[in-house]
């Protein structure tokens, strides 16, 4: 696969073209300082399930992670045991307390099982699939890669890359069966291997890689937040303008009641204000590598002015005789849904490219209620 390109990758994500996500040991170890896999970035992998992206780990990586966790736990256990012992030598009058603390410490032979249990719990929470490396690469091919310095083998320490070679072969096999996978690793060998793979991409920064999967949501959340916090801001103005354009382009049906025959024509239709009513709910309807389109629900206060002409029926001539008219104004509230498109993914500045009223929420009829012929208009 060509080198990782964020813009290309945005397009793949929008098209549902990425089906798997995986991590190298060095990424997990870098975020797992306490050995408990409770880092918030690692835990955020759970959100990929909603994207229909499988989080996978090679069994080689899983075993390395479990082994490194056990080493950390063993180090902590040994340091505590040593400290308790040293404390007992200094404060001999507290020998009972020292014995009690020592008795409450986890047995040293349970460290491995404890680390394995934490890893299993993490995988269950996130929904991690451990994929087997069994049969992923033959010995002959593995040794050929080694002696010919093919990725991930390179440099003087290439003999240490055998686990990576097996892990990558397993991931490559899985990707060939299921579809493209994004791997995150700081290892140059992983990046070079992915460059030569048909379905593997490789990124070096976990935070940036994950953010690509949630870039749409971040853009939409920022826009919706601006609507709520800045009712007279740019976002609100964009929505208001879209509704006003819709009003300007529509021919409304006027409804009213009167004791005379009448006909009417809307003379003015203006948006006085809007209020965002959608909360934090996001309704993304389209996405590609450059833009995202979503629906925004607002309550709009609208002001209408219509001219009414009244007439009576002349039974002699069988015709209607005009008796003049009056102007009537009315203010109503109407709930709109506006489709907003924002462009500029990956840039420092995104911008609204388009905003259009959803046709299903267009205003078709304005009811002026009961209209009195020849009434004087109310003063402003």
CSV table of C-alpha atoms in Angstrom, one decimal:
chain,number,residue,atom,x,y,z
A,1,UNK,CA,0.0,0.0,0.0
A,2,UNK,CA,1.3,3.5,-0.8
A,3,UNK,CA,2.6,5.6,2.1
A,4,UNK,CA,0.0,6.8,4.6
A,5,UNK,CA,-1.7,9.9,3.3
A,6,UNK,CA,-4.2,11.6,5.6
A,7,UNK,CA,-6.3,13.1,2.8
A,8,UNK,CA,-6.6,9.8,1.0
A,9,UNK,CA,-7.4,8.1,4.2
A,10,UNK,CA,-10.2,10.5,5.0
A,11,UNK,CA,-11.8,9.5,1.7
A,12,UNK,CA,-11.4,5.8,2.5
A,13,UNK,CA,-13.0,6.3,6.0
A,14,UNK,CA,-16.0,8.2,4.5
A,15,UNK,CA,-16.5,5.4,2.0
A,16,UNK,CA,-16.3,2.7,4.7
A,17,UNK,CA,-13.2,1.4,3.0
A,18,UNK,CA,-11.2,0.8,6.3
A,19,UNK,CA,-12.4,-2.3,8.1
A,20,UNK,CA,-9.6,-2.9,10.6
A,21,UNK,CA,-7.4,-1.1,13.1
A,22,UNK,CA,-4.4,-2.5,14.9
A,23,UNK,CA,-1.5,-1.4,17.1
A,24,UNK,CA,2.1,-2.4,17.4
A,25,UNK,CA,3.5,-3.3,20.9
A,26,UNK,CA,5.5,0.0,21.1
A,27,UNK,CA,2.3,2.1,20.8
A,28,UNK,CA,0.5,0.2,23.6
A,29,UNK,CA,3.6,0.1,25.8
A,30,UNK,CA,4.0,3.8,25.4
A,31,UNK,CA,0.5,4.5,26.8
A,32,UNK,CA,0.5,1.7,29.4
A,33,UNK,CA,2.9,3.1,31.9
A,34,UNK,CA,1.1,1.7,34.9
A,35,UNK,CA,0.6,-1.7,33.3
A,36,UNK,CA,-3.2,-1.7,33.7
A,37,UNK,CA,-4.3,-0.7,30.1
A,38,UNK,CA,-6.5,2.1,31.5
A,39,UNK,CA,-5.1,4.9,29.5
A,40,UNK,CA,-7.9,7.0,28.1
A,41,UNK,CA,-6.5,6.9,24.5
A,42,UNK,CA,-6.3,3.2,24.5
A,43,UNK,CA,-9.8,3.0,26.0
A,44,UNK,CA,-11.1,5.3,23.2
A,45,UNK,CA,-10.6,2.4,20.8
A,46,UNK,CA,-14.0,1.2,21.8
A,47,UNK,CA,-15.5,4.0,19.7
A,48,UNK,CA,-14.4,2.3,16.6
A,49,UNK,CA,-17.2,-0.3,17.0
A,50,UNK,CA,-19.7,2.3,16.1
A,51,UNK,CA,-17.7,3.0,12.9
A,52,UNK,CA,-18.0,-0.7,11.9
A,53,UNK,CA,-14.2,-0.9,12.2
A,54,UNK,CA,-12.7,-4.0,13.9
A,55,UNK,CA,-9.9,-3.5,16.4
A,56,UNK,CA,-7.5,-6.4,15.9
A,57,UNK,CA,-4.3,-7.5,17.5
A,58,UNK,CA,-1.9,-10.1,16.3
A,59,UNK,CA,-1.4,-12.8,18.9
A,60,UNK,CA,2.3,-12.0,18.8
A,61,UNK,CA,1.6,-8.4,19.9
A,62,UNK,CA,-0.9,-9.5,22.5
A,63,UNK,CA,1.7,-11.9,24.1
A,64,UNK,CA,4.3,-9.2,24.0
A,65,UNK,CA,2.0,-6.7,25.7
A,66,UNK,CA,1.0,-9.3,28.4
A,67,UNK,CA,4.6,-10.1,29.0
A,68,UNK,CA,5.6,-6.5,29.4
A,69,UNK,CA,2.7,-5.9,31.8
A,70,UNK,CA,3.8,-8.9,33.9
A,71,UNK,CA,7.3,-7.4,34.0
A,72,UNK,CA,6.0,-4.1,35.3
A,73,UNK,CA,3.8,-5.8,37.9
A,74,UNK,CA,6.7,-8.0,39.0
A,75,UNK,CA,8.9,-4.9,39.3
A,76,UNK,CA,6.3,-3.1,41.4
A,77,UNK,CA,5.8,-6.2,43.6
A,78,UNK,CA,9.5,-6.6,44.2
A,79,UNK,CA,10.0,-3.0,45.0
A,80,UNK,CA,7.1,-3.0,47.5
A,81,UNK,CA,8.3,-6.2,49.1
A,82,UNK,CA,11.8,-4.8,49.5
A,83,UNK,CA,10.5,-1.6,51.0
A,84,UNK,CA,8.3,-3.4,53.5
A,85,UNK,CA,11.3,-5.6,54.5
A,86,UNK,CA,13.5,-2.5,54.9
A,87,UNK,CA,10.8,-0.8,57.0
A,88,UNK,CA,10.7,-3.8,59.3
A,89,UNK,CA,14.4,-3.7,59.9
A,90,UNK,CA,14.2,0.0,60.9
A,91,UNK,CA,11.0,0.0,62.9
A,92,UNK,CA,11.3,-3.3,64.7
A,93,UNK,CA,8.6,-2.3,67.1
A,94,UNK,CA,6.1,-2.4,64.2
A,95,UNK,CA,7.0,-6.0,63.2
A,96,UNK,CA,3.3,-7.0,63.5
A,97,UNK,CA,2.3,-4.3,60.9
A,98,UNK,CA,5.1,-5.4,58.6
A,99,UNK,CA,3.9,-9.0,58.8
A,100,UNK,CA,0.4,-8.0,58.1
A,101,UNK,CA,1.4,-5.9,55.1
A,102,UNK,CA,3.5,-8.8,53.7
A,103,UNK,CA,0.6,-11.2,54.2
A,104,UNK,CA,-1.8,-9.0,52.2
A,105,UNK,CA,0.5,-8.7,49.2
A,106,UNK,CA,-0.4,-10.7,46.2
A,107,UNK,CA,1.6,-13.9,45.8
A,108,UNK,CA,4.5,-13.5,43.4
A,109,UNK,CA,3.4,-16.5,41.4
A,110,UNK,CA,0.0,-14.8,40.6
A,111,UNK,CA,1.5,-11.9,38.7
A,112,UNK,CA,1.4,-13.5,35.3
A,113,UNK,CA,-2.3,-14.5,35.7
A,114,UNK,CA,-3.1,-11.0,36.9
A,115,UNK,CA,-1.6,-9.4,33.9
A,116,UNK,CA,-3.4,-11.9,31.6
A,117,UNK,CA,-6.7,-11.1,33.2
A,118,UNK,CA,-6.2,-7.4,32.8
A,119,UNK,CA,-5.4,-7.9,29.1
A,120,UNK,CA,-8.4,-10.1,28.6
A,121,UNK,CA,-10.7,-7.6,30.3
A,122,UNK,CA,-9.4,-4.8,28.1
A,123,UNK,CA,-9.9,-6.9,24.9
A,124,UNK,CA,-13.5,-7.7,26.0
A,125,UNK,CA,-14.3,-4.1,26.7
A,126,UNK,CA,-12.9,-2.7,23.5
A,127,UNK,CA,-14.0,-5.6,21.4
A,128,UNK,CA,-10.5,-6.6,20.4
A,129,UNK,CA,-10.1,-9.6,18.1
A,130,UNK,CA,-6.9,-11.6,18.6
A,131,UNK,CA,-5.8,-13.0,15.3
A,132,UNK,CA,-3.7,-16.1,15.1
A,133,UNK,CA,-0.3,-16.0,13.3
A,134,UNK,CA,-0.5,-19.8,12.8
A,135,UNK,CA,0.2,-20.5,9.1
A,136,UNK,CA,0.5,-16.8,8.3
A,137,UNK,CA,4.0,-17.2,7.0
A,138,UNK,CA,6.2,-20.2,6.2
A,139,UNK,CA,9.7,-20.7,7.5
A,140,UNK,CA,11.2,-20.5,4.0
A,141,UNK,CA,9.6,-17.2,3.3
A,142,UNK,CA,10.5,-15.9,6.8
A,143,UNK,CA,14.2,-16.8,6.3
A,144,UNK,CA,14.2,-15.3,2.8
A,145,UNK,CA,13.0,-12.0,4.2
A,146,UNK,CA,15.6,-12.2,6.9
A,147,UNK,CA,18.6,-12.9,4.7
A,148,UNK,CA,17.5,-10.5,1.9
A,149,UNK,CA,16.8,-7.6,4.4
A,150,UNK,CA,13.2,-7.4,3.4
A,151,UNK,CA,10.8,-5.4,5.7
A,152,UNK,CA,10.6,-5.6,8.6
A,153,UNK,CA,14.2,-6.9,8.7
A,154,UNK,CA,16.9,-4.2,8.5
A,155,UNK,CA,20.0,-3.0,10.2
A,156,UNK,CA,22.4,-4.7,12.6
A,157,UNK,CA,19.6,-5.7,15.0
A,158,UNK,CA,17.4,-7.4,12.4
A,159,UNK,CA,17.4,-10.7,14.3
A,160,UNK,CA,15.1,-9.0,16.9
A,161,UNK,CA,12.5,-8.4,14.1
A,162,UNK,CA,11.3,-12.0,13.9
A,163,UNK,CA,8.2,-11.3,16.1
A,164,UNK,CA,7.3,-8.3,14.0
A,165,UNK,CA,7.7,-10.3,10.8
A,166,UNK,CA,5.3,-12.9,12.1
A,167,UNK,CA,2.8,-10.3,13.5
A,168,UNK,CA,2.8,-8.4,10.2
A,169,UNK,CA,2.3,-11.5,8.2
A,170,UNK,CA,-0.8,-12.4,10.3
A,171,UNK,CA,-2.2,-8.9,9.9
A,172,UNK,CA,-1.5,-9.0,6.1
A,173,UNK,CA,-3.3,-12.3,5.8
A,174,UNK,CA,-6.3,-10.9,7.7
A,175,UNK,CA,-6.4,-7.8,5.6
A,176,UNK,CA,-6.4,-9.9,2.4
A,177,UNK,CA,-9.4,-11.8,3.7
A,178,UNK,CA,-11.4,-8.8,5.1
A,179,UNK,CA,-10.2,-5.5,3.7
A,180,UNK,CA,-7.9,-2.6,4.4
A,181,UNK,CA,-6.4,-2.2,7.9
A,182,UNK,CA,-4.7,0.8,9.5
A,183,UNK,CA,-1.8,-0.2,11.7
A,184,UNK,CA,-0.2,2.3,14.1
A,185,UNK,CA,3.5,1.8,14.9
A,186,UNK,CA,6.6,3.9,15.5
A,187,UNK,CA,8.7,1.1,14.0
A,188,UNK,CA,10.2,1.9,10.6
A,189,UNK,CA,10.1,-1.8,9.7
A,190,UNK,CA,6.3,-1.8,10.1
A,191,UNK,CA,6.0,1.3,7.9
A,192,UNK,CA,8.2,-0.3,5.2
A,193,UNK,CA,6.3,-3.6,5.3
A,194,UNK,CA,3.0,-1.8,5.0
A,195,UNK,CA,4.3,0.2,2.0
A,196,UNK,CA,4.7,-3.2,0.2
A,197,UNK,CA,1.4,-4.6,1.3
A,198,UNK,CA,-1.8,-4.4,-0.7
A,199,UNK,CA,-4.2,-3.7,2.2
A,200,UNK,CA,-2.1,-2.4,5.1
A,201,UNK,CA,-1.6,1.3,5.9
A,202,UNK,CA,0.7,2.4,8.7
A,203,UNK,CA,0.6,5.6,10.7
A,204,UNK,CA,2.9,6.6,13.5
A,205,UNK,CA,0.7,8.7,15.8
A,206,UNK,CA,-2.2,7.0,17.5
A,207,UNK,CA,-4.1,10.2,18.5
A,208,UNK,CA,-4.0,11.6,15.0
A,209,UNK,CA,-4.9,8.3,13.4
A,210,UNK,CA,-8.0,7.9,15.7
A,211,UNK,CA,-9.0,11.5,15.1
A,212,UNK,CA,-9.4,10.8,11.4
A,213,UNK,CA,-12.2,8.3,12.2
A,214,UNK,CA,-14.0,10.9,14.3
A,215,UNK,CA,-13.1,14.0,12.3
A,216,UNK,CA,-16.7,14.4,11.0
A,217,UNK,CA,-18.1,14.3,14.5
A,218,UNK,CA,-15.6,16.8,15.8
A,219,UNK,CA,-16.5,19.3,12.9
A,220,UNK,CA,-20.2,18.9,13.5
A,221,UNK,CA,-19.9,19.2,17.3
A,222,UNK,CA,-17.9,22.4,16.9
A,223,UNK,CA,-20.6,23.9,14.6
A,224,UNK,CA,-23.5,22.9,16.9
A,225,UNK,CA,-21.6,24.2,19.9
A,226,UNK,CA,-21.2,27.6,18.2
A,227,UNK,CA,-25.0,27.7,17.5
A,228,UNK,CA,-25.7,27.1,21.2
A,229,UNK,CA,-23.1,29.5,22.6
A,230,UNK,CA,-23.3,32.2,19.9
A,231,UNK,CA,-26.9,32.7,18.9
A,232,UNK,CA,-25.9,35.7,16.8
A,233,UNK,CA,-22.7,34.2,15.5
A,234,UNK,CA,-21.6,33.1,12.0
A,235,UNK,CA,-23.1,29.6,12.2
A,236,UNK,CA,-26.5,31.0,13.1
A,237,UNK,CA,-26.3,33.6,10.3
A,238,UNK,CA,-25.6,30.8,7.8
A,239,UNK,CA,-28.8,28.9,9.0
A,240,UNK,CA,-30.9,32.1,9.0
A,241,UNK,CA,-29.7,33.0,5.5
A,242,UNK,CA,-30.6,29.5,4.2
A,243,UNK,CA,-34.2,29.9,5.6
A,244,UNK,CA,-34.5,33.4,4.2
A,245,UNK,CA,-33.5,32.2,0.7
A,246,UNK,CA,-36.1,29.4,1.0
A,247,UNK,CA,-38.8,32.0,1.9
A,248,UNK,CA,-37.8,34.2,-1.0
A,249,UNK,CA,-38.1,31.4,-3.5
A,250,UNK,CA,-41.4,29.9,-2.3
A,251,UNK,CA,-45.0,30.8,-3.3
A,252,UNK,CA,-47.0,30.4,-0.1
A,253,UNK,CA,-50.6,29.3,0.2
A,254,UNK,CA,-52.4,31.8,2.3
A,255,UNK,CA,-55.2,30.6,4.6
A,256,UNK,CA,-57.6,32.9,6.4
A,257,UNK,CA,-61.3,33.4,7.3
A,258,UNK,CA,-63.5,36.4,6.6
A,259,UNK,CA,-67.2,37.1,6.1
A,260,UNK,CA,-66.4,38.3,2.6
A,261,UNK,CA,-64.8,36.6,-0.4
A,262,UNK,CA,-61.1,37.4,-0.5
A,263,UNK,CA,-57.9,36.7,-2.3
A,264,UNK,CA,-54.4,37.5,-0.9
A,265,UNK,CA,-50.8,37.7,-1.9
A,266,UNK,CA,-47.8,37.5,0.4
A,267,UNK,CA,-45.9,40.8,0.1
A,268,UNK,CA,-43.1,40.1,2.6
A,269,UNK,CA,-41.6,37.1,4.4
A,270,UNK,CA,-38.8,37.5,6.7
A,271,UNK,CA,-36.9,35.5,9.3
A,272,UNK,CA,-36.7,37.5,12.5
A,273,UNK,CA,-34.7,35.0,14.6
A,274,UNK,CA,-33.7,31.3,14.9
A,275,UNK,CA,-33.1,29.1,18.0
A,276,UNK,CA,-31.1,25.9,17.8
A,277,UNK,CA,-33.2,23.1,19.3
A,278,UNK,CA,-31.3,20.0,18.3
A,279,UNK,CA,-29.2,19.5,21.5
A,280,UNK,CA,-26.0,17.4,21.1
A,281,UNK,CA,-27.5,14.9,18.6
A,282,UNK,CA,-25.6,14.6,15.4
A,283,UNK,CA,-27.3,13.6,12.1
A,284,UNK,CA,-24.5,13.2,9.6
A,285,UNK,CA,-26.0,12.3,6.2
A,286,UNK,CA,-23.0,12.4,3.8
A,287,UNK,CA,-19.2,12.5,4.0
A,288,UNK,CA,-16.2,12.4,1.8
A,289,UNK,CA,-12.5,13.1,2.0
A,290,UNK,CA,-13.0,16.9,2.0
A,291,UNK,CA,-16.5,17.6,3.4
A,292,UNK,CA,-19.2,16.5,5.8
A,293,UNK,CA,-23.0,17.2,5.5
A,294,UNK,CA,-25.3,17.1,8.5
A,295,UNK,CA,-28.8,18.2,9.5
A,296,UNK,CA,-29.4,21.0,11.9
A,297,UNK,CA,-32.9,21.5,13.5
A,298,UNK,CA,-33.9,25.1,14.4
A,299,UNK,CA,-37.1,26.9,15.5
A,300,UNK,CA,-37.5,30.0,13.3
A,301,UNK,CA,-39.6,33.0,14.1
A,302,UNK,CA,-41.1,34.3,10.9
A,303,UNK,CA,-42.9,37.6,10.0
A,304,UNK,CA,-45.3,37.7,7.1
A,305,UNK,CA,-47.1,40.6,5.4
A,306,UNK,CA,-50.0,39.9,3.0
A,307,UNK,CA,-52.3,42.1,1.0
A,308,UNK,CA,-56.0,41.0,1.1
A,309,UNK,CA,-58.6,42.1,-1.5
A,310,UNK,CA,-62.3,41.7,-0.7
A,311,UNK,CA,-65.2,41.4,-3.0
A,312,UNK,CA,-69.0,40.6,-3.0
A,313,UNK,CA,-71.0,38.6,-5.5
A,314,UNK,CA,-73.2,40.6,-7.9
A,315,UNK,CA,-76.1,38.2,-8.6
A,316,UNK,CA,-77.4,40.4,-11.5
A,317,UNK,CA,-74.1,40.3,-13.5
A,318,UNK,CA,-73.1,37.0,-11.9
A,319,UNK,CA,-69.7,38.6,-11.1
A,320,UNK,CA,-67.6,39.6,-8.2
A,321,UNK,CA,-67.3,43.3,-7.3
A,322,UNK,CA,-64.1,44.5,-5.6
A,323,UNK,CA,-64.6,46.4,-2.4
A,324,UNK,CA,-60.9,47.3,-1.7
A,325,UNK,CA,-58.5,45.6,0.7
A,326,UNK,CA,-56.3,45.7,3.6
A,327,UNK,CA,-52.8,44.6,4.7
A,328,UNK,CA,-52.3,42.1,7.4
A,329,UNK,CA,-49.2,40.9,9.2
A,330,UNK,CA,-48.6,37.9,11.3
A,331,UNK,CA,-45.7,36.3,13.2
A,332,UNK,CA,-45.4,32.6,13.5
A,333,UNK,CA,-42.9,29.9,14.6
A,334,UNK,CA,-41.8,27.1,12.3
A,335,UNK,CA,-39.5,24.2,12.8
A,336,UNK,CA,-36.9,23.8,10.1
A,337,UNK,CA,-34.3,21.2,9.3
A,338,UNK,CA,-31.3,22.6,7.4
A,339,UNK,CA,-28.6,20.5,5.6
A,340,UNK,CA,-25.2,22.1,6.3
A,341,UNK,CA,-22.1,21.1,4.3
A,342,UNK,CA,-18.7,22.0,5.8
A,343,UNK,CA,-15.5,21.7,3.8
A,344,UNK,CA,-11.8,21.9,4.7
A,345,UNK,CA,-11.2,18.6,6.5
A,346,UNK,CA,-7.6,18.4,7.7
A,347,UNK,CA,-7.0,22.2,7.4
A,348,UNK,CA,-6.7,24.7,10.2
A,349,UNK,CA,-9.9,26.5,9.0
A,350,UNK,CA,-13.1,24.7,8.0
A,351,UNK,CA,-15.8,26.7,6.3
A,352,UNK,CA,-19.5,26.3,5.5
A,353,UNK,CA,-19.8,25.5,1.8
A,354,UNK,CA,-23.6,25.2,1.6
A,355,UNK,CA,-26.8,25.3,3.7
A,356,UNK,CA,-30.1,24.2,2.3
A,357,UNK,CA,-33.5,23.8,3.9
A,358,UNK,CA,-34.7,20.2,3.9
A,359,UNK,CA,-37.6,20.1,1.5
A,360,UNK,CA,-39.7,18.0,4.0
A,361,UNK,CA,-39.7,20.9,6.4
A,362,UNK,CA,-40.4,23.8,4.0
A,363,UNK,CA,-43.2,26.1,5.0
A,364,UNK,CA,-46.1,25.8,2.5
A,365,UNK,CA,-49.0,27.5,4.1
A,366,UNK,CA,-49.4,30.7,6.2
A,367,UNK,CA,-52.6,31.0,8.3
A,368,UNK,CA,-53.6,34.6,9.0
A,369,UNK,CA,-56.6,33.6,11.1
A,370,UNK,CA,-59.7,35.7,10.9
A,371,UNK,CA,-59.3,38.9,8.8
A,372,UNK,CA,-61.6,41.9,9.1
A,373,UNK,CA,-62.2,43.8,5.8
A,374,UNK,CA,-61.0,47.4,5.8
A,375,UNK,CA,-59.4,47.1,9.3
A,376,UNK,CA,-56.7,49.6,10.2
A,377,UNK,CA,-53.2,48.0,10.5
A,378,UNK,CA,-51.9,47.7,14.0
A,379,UNK,CA,-49.2,50.3,14.8
A,380,UNK,CA,-45.6,49.0,15.0
